[in-house]
PDB file of C-alpha atoms in Angstrom:
ATOM      1  CA  MET A   1      99.435 110.760 110.412  1.00 49.00           C
ATOM      2  CA  ALA A   2      98.461 109.344 107.032  1.00 58.00           C
ATOM      3  CA  GLN A   3      94.899 109.641 105.888  1.00 83.00           C
ATOM      4  CA  GLN A   4      92.641 106.591 105.821  1.00 91.00           C
ATOM      5  CA  ALA A   5      92.678 106.586 102.013  1.00 93.00           C
ATOM      6  CA  PHE A   6      96.468 106.195 102.127  1.00 95.00           C
ATOM      7  CA  GLU A   7      96.237 103.542 104.852  1.00 94.00           C
ATOM      8  CA  ASN A   8      93.974 101.601 102.483  1.00 95.00           C
ATOM      9  CA  VAL A   9      96.720 101.717  99.844  1.00 95.00           C
ATOM     10  CA  VAL A  10      99.230 100.452 102.422  1.00 94.00           C
ATOM     11  CA  GLU A  11      96.894  97.551 103.250  1.00 94.00           C
ATOM     12  CA  ASP A  12      96.431  96.728  99.559  1.00 94.00           C
ATOM     13  CA  PHE A  13     100.207  96.741  99.044  1.00 93.00           C
ATOM     14  CA  GLU A  14     100.711  94.431 102.028  1.00 92.00           C
ATOM     15  CA  PHE A  15      98.200  92.010 100.528  1.00 92.00           C
ATOM     16  CA  LEU A  16      99.987  91.963  97.152  1.00 91.00           C
ATOM     17  CA  GLU A  17     103.340  90.213  97.378  1.00 84.00           C
ATOM     18  CA  ASP A  18     104.420  90.540  93.740  1.00 90.00           C
ATOM     19  CA  TRP A  19     105.750  93.914  92.595  1.00 89.00           C
ATOM     20  CA  GLU A  20     104.157  93.480  89.183  1.00 90.00           C
ATOM     21  CA  ASP A  21     100.784  93.289  90.938  1.00 93.00           C
ATOM     22  CA  ARG A  22     101.632  96.399  92.958  1.00 93.00           C
ATOM     23  CA  TYR A  23     102.583  98.279  89.795  1.00 92.00           C
ATOM     24  CA  ARG A  24      99.286  97.194  88.238  1.00 94.00           C
ATOM     25  CA  LEU A  25      97.460  98.531  91.292  1.00 95.00           C
ATOM     26  CA  VAL A  26      99.233 101.893  91.038  1.00 95.00           C
ATOM     27  CA  ILE A  27      98.444 102.106  87.322  1.00 96.00           C
ATOM     28  CA  GLU A  28      94.808 101.186  87.999  1.00 97.00           C
ATOM     29  CA  MET A  29      94.600 103.937  90.625  1.00 97.00           C
ATOM     30  CA  GLY A  30      95.829 106.362  87.965  1.00 96.00           C
ATOM     31  CA  ARG A  31      93.264 105.125  85.459  1.00 97.00           C
ATOM     32  CA  ASP A  32      90.503 105.672  88.002  1.00 96.00           C
ATOM     33  CA  MET A  33      91.406 109.354  88.470  1.00 95.00           C
ATOM     34  CA  ASP A  34      89.456 111.995  86.627  1.00 94.00           C
ATOM     35  CA  PRO A  35      91.646 113.633  83.993  1.00 93.00           C
ATOM     36  CA  LEU A  36      92.813 117.172  84.667  1.00 96.00           C
ATOM     37  CA  ASP A  37      90.948 119.710  82.562  1.00 96.00           C
ATOM     38  CA  ASP A  38      93.089 120.675  79.570  1.00 96.00           C
ATOM     39  CA  ALA A  39      92.646 124.338  80.516  1.00 97.00           C
ATOM     40  CA  LEU A  40      94.660 123.595  83.689  1.00 97.00           C
ATOM     41  CA  LYS A  41      97.542 121.992  81.794  1.00 97.00           C
ATOM     42  CA  VAL A  42      99.518 125.201  81.601  1.00 97.00           C
ATOM     43  CA  PRO A  43     103.119 126.136  82.430  1.00 96.00           C
ATOM     44  CA  ALA A  44     102.083 127.323  85.914  1.00 95.00           C
ATOM     45  CA  THR A  45     100.795 123.860  86.856  1.00 96.00           C
ATOM     46  CA  LYS A  46     103.523 121.861  85.110  1.00 97.00           C
ATOM     47  CA  VAL A  47     105.959 120.135  87.466  1.00 96.00           C
ATOM     48  CA  ASP A  48     109.589 120.499  86.457  1.00 92.00           C
ATOM     49  CA  GLY A  49     111.986 117.654  87.184  1.00 88.00           C
ATOM     50  CA  CYS A  50     109.782 114.851  85.895  1.00 82.00           C
ATOM     51  CA  ALA A  51     110.756 112.659  82.944  1.00 85.00           C
ATOM     52  CA  SER A  52     107.150 112.668  81.755  1.00 92.00           C
ATOM     53  CA  GLN A  53     104.739 115.559  81.571  1.00 95.00           C
ATOM     54  CA  VAL A  54     103.085 116.216  84.947  1.00 97.00           C
ATOM     55  CA  TRP A  55     100.595 118.853  86.012  1.00 98.00           C
ATOM     56  CA  LEU A  56      99.351 119.512  89.542  1.00 97.00           C
ATOM     57  CA  HIS A  57      96.601 121.992  90.308  1.00 97.00           C
ATOM     58  CA  SER A  58      96.018 122.748  93.980  1.00 96.00           C
ATOM     59  CA  ARG A  59      93.327 124.644  95.820  1.00 95.00           C
ATOM     60  CA  ILE A  60      92.336 125.352  99.404  1.00 95.00           C
ATOM     61  CA  GLU A  61      88.745 124.679 100.453  1.00 94.00           C
ATOM     62  CA  ASP A  62      87.642 125.492 103.996  1.00 95.00           C
ATOM     63  CA  GLY A  63      91.240 125.337 105.223  1.00 94.00           C
ATOM     64  CA  SER A  64      91.898 121.941 103.624  1.00 95.00           C
ATOM     65  CA  PHE A  65      94.410 121.221 100.894  1.00 96.00           C
ATOM     66  CA  HIS A  66      93.130 119.660  97.690  1.00 96.00           C
ATOM     67  CA  PHE A  67      94.802 118.981  94.394  1.00 96.00           C
ATOM     68  CA  ASP A  68      94.192 117.304  91.089  1.00 96.00           C
ATOM     69  CA  GLY A  69      96.835 116.122  88.696  1.00 97.00           C
ATOM     70  CA  ASP A  70      97.571 114.398  85.460  1.00 97.00           C
ATOM     71  CA  SER A  71     100.450 112.945  83.481  1.00 97.00           C
ATOM     72  CA  ASP A  72     101.069 111.515  80.058  1.00 95.00           C
ATOM     73  CA  ALA A  73     102.566 108.374  81.670  1.00 94.00           C
ATOM     74  CA  MET A  74     100.239 105.836  83.296  1.00 94.00           C
ATOM     75  CA  ILE A  75     102.593 104.899  86.142  1.00 93.00           C
ATOM     76  CA  VAL A  76     103.034 108.585  86.960  1.00 95.00           C
ATOM     77  CA  ARG A  77      99.260 109.101  86.945  1.00 97.00           C
ATOM     78  CA  GLY A  78      99.202 106.275  89.479  1.00 96.00           C
ATOM     79  CA  LEU A  79     101.852 107.975  91.608  1.00 96.00           C
ATOM     80  CA  ILE A  80      99.750 111.144  91.518  1.00 97.00           C
ATOM     81  CA  ALA A  81      96.811 109.043  92.737  1.00 97.00           C
ATOM     82  CA  VAL A  82      98.951 107.725  95.621  1.00 97.00           C
ATOM     83  CA  LEU A  83      99.960 111.281  96.564  1.00 97.00           C
ATOM     84  CA  HIS A  84      96.314 112.310  96.300  1.00 96.00           C
ATOM     85  CA  ARG A  85      95.440 109.719  98.925  1.00 96.00           C
ATOM     86  CA  LEU A  86      98.300 110.929 101.121  1.00 97.00           C
ATOM     87  CA  TYR A  87      97.641 114.680 100.981  1.00 97.00           C
ATOM     88  CA  ASN A  88      94.162 115.467  99.676  1.00 95.00           C
ATOM     89  CA  GLY A  89      91.828 116.827 102.321  1.00 94.00           C
ATOM     90  CA  LEU A  90      94.473 117.481 104.972  1.00 95.00           C
ATOM     91  CA  PRO A  91      94.350 120.791 106.799  1.00 95.00           C
ATOM     92  CA  VAL A  92      96.663 122.999 104.764  1.00 95.00           C
ATOM     93  CA  THR A  93      98.852 123.619 107.814  1.00 94.00           C
ATOM     94  CA  GLU A  94      99.536 119.860 108.168  1.00 94.00           C
ATOM     95  CA  VAL A  95     100.687 119.253 104.588  1.00 95.00           C
ATOM     96  CA  PRO A  96     104.295 120.443 105.078  1.00 92.00           C
ATOM     97  CA  GLY A  97     104.619 118.179 108.129  1.00 92.00           C
ATOM     98  CA  VAL A  98     103.829 114.961 106.274  1.00 94.00           C
ATOM     99  CA  ASP A  99     106.946 112.803 106.027  1.00 94.00           C
ATOM    100  CA  ALA A 100     106.224 111.666 102.489  1.00 93.00           C
ATOM    101  CA  LYS A 101     109.480 109.728 102.214  1.00 91.00           C
ATOM    102  CA  ALA A 102     108.607 107.642 105.271  1.00 93.00           C
ATOM    103  CA  GLU A 103     104.969 107.181 104.252  1.00 94.00           C
ATOM    104  CA  LEU A 104     105.863 106.144 100.710  1.00 93.00           C
ATOM    105  CA  GLY A 105     108.607 103.962 102.171  1.00 91.00           C
ATOM    106  CA  ARG A 106     105.838 101.929 103.785  1.00 92.00           C
ATOM    107  CA  LEU A 107     104.835 101.002 100.234  1.00 92.00           C
ATOM    108  CA  GLY A 108     108.389 100.138  99.233  1.00 87.00           C
ATOM    109  CA  LEU A 109     108.209 102.552  96.335  1.00 79.00           C
ATOM    110  CA  ASN A 110     111.649 103.980  97.079  1.00 74.00           C
ATOM    111  CA  ASP A 111     113.215 100.631  96.197  1.00 81.00           C
ATOM    112  CA  HIS A 112     111.191  99.896  93.069  1.00 84.00           C
ATOM    113  CA  LEU A 113     111.106 103.119  91.062  1.00 86.00           C
ATOM    114  CA  SER A 114     113.720 104.108  88.526  1.00 85.00           C
ATOM    115  CA  ALA A 115     115.953 107.056  89.404  1.00 86.00           C
ATOM    116  CA  GLN A 116     114.007 109.268  86.979  1.00 88.00           C
ATOM    117  CA  ARG A 117     110.646 108.282  88.489  1.00 90.00           C
ATOM    118  CA  SER A 118     112.006 108.825  92.007  1.00 91.00           C
ATOM    119  CA  ASN A 119     113.218 112.291  91.035  1.00 92.00           C
ATOM    120  CA  GLY A 120     109.842 113.079  89.513  1.00 93.00           C
ATOM    121  CA  LEU A 121     108.048 111.853  92.618  1.00 94.00           C
ATOM    122  CA  ARG A 122     110.237 114.096  94.784  1.00 95.00           C
ATOM    123  CA  ALA A 123     109.480 117.027  92.468  1.00 96.00           C
ATOM    124  CA  MET A 124     105.731 116.405  92.832  1.00 97.00           C
ATOM    125  CA  ILE A 125     106.006 116.209  96.632  1.00 96.00           C
ATOM    126  CA  GLU A 126     108.029 119.415  96.715  1.00 96.00           C
ATOM    127  CA  ARG A 127     105.408 121.178  94.569  1.00 96.00           C
ATOM    128  CA  ILE A 128     102.619 120.019  96.903  1.00 97.00           C
ATOM    129  CA  ARG A 129     104.538 121.139 100.004  1.00 96.00           C
ATOM    130  CA  THR A 130     105.444 124.504  98.461  1.00 94.00           C
ATOM    131  CA  GLU A 131     101.898 125.265  97.369  1.00 93.00           C
ATOM    132  CA  ALA A 132     100.467 124.288 100.747  1.00 94.00           C
ATOM    133  CA  ALA A 133     103.059 126.396 102.576  1.00 90.00           C
ATOM    134  CA  ALA A 134     102.297 129.384 100.355  1.00 88.00           C
ATOM    135  CA  ALA A 135      98.583 129.028 101.073  1.00 83.00           C
ATOM    136  CA  SER A 136      98.878 128.712 104.848  1.00 75.00           C
TER     137      SER A 136
END
């Protein structure tokens, strides 16, 4: 059910055996993202439950879910980029059905993130699911 952009991440992770290289890839994905406009970094877009500052701004275009995000931590920006590849462009009605835990498990992220980062990742996923459900 994952999008091709996410499947590409899975393939890249399979190619990289060292977790330091995988972390570098995630950070690089975050660096490649466009920054979120400062005007969108407001309390309404801030994700609670993250150790670092995180903002997610979602929108629906032609029935598809889209979001942009940003963080003050590079690894978290990278995690936002991973979630972007998992969710962005899906029909809004399909977003709540994505088993993010299983999909991200394919990357092994569950085993290699600190407890705080894992909690923040769950908070971001919950925000995405909630906003998609509210829009559908």
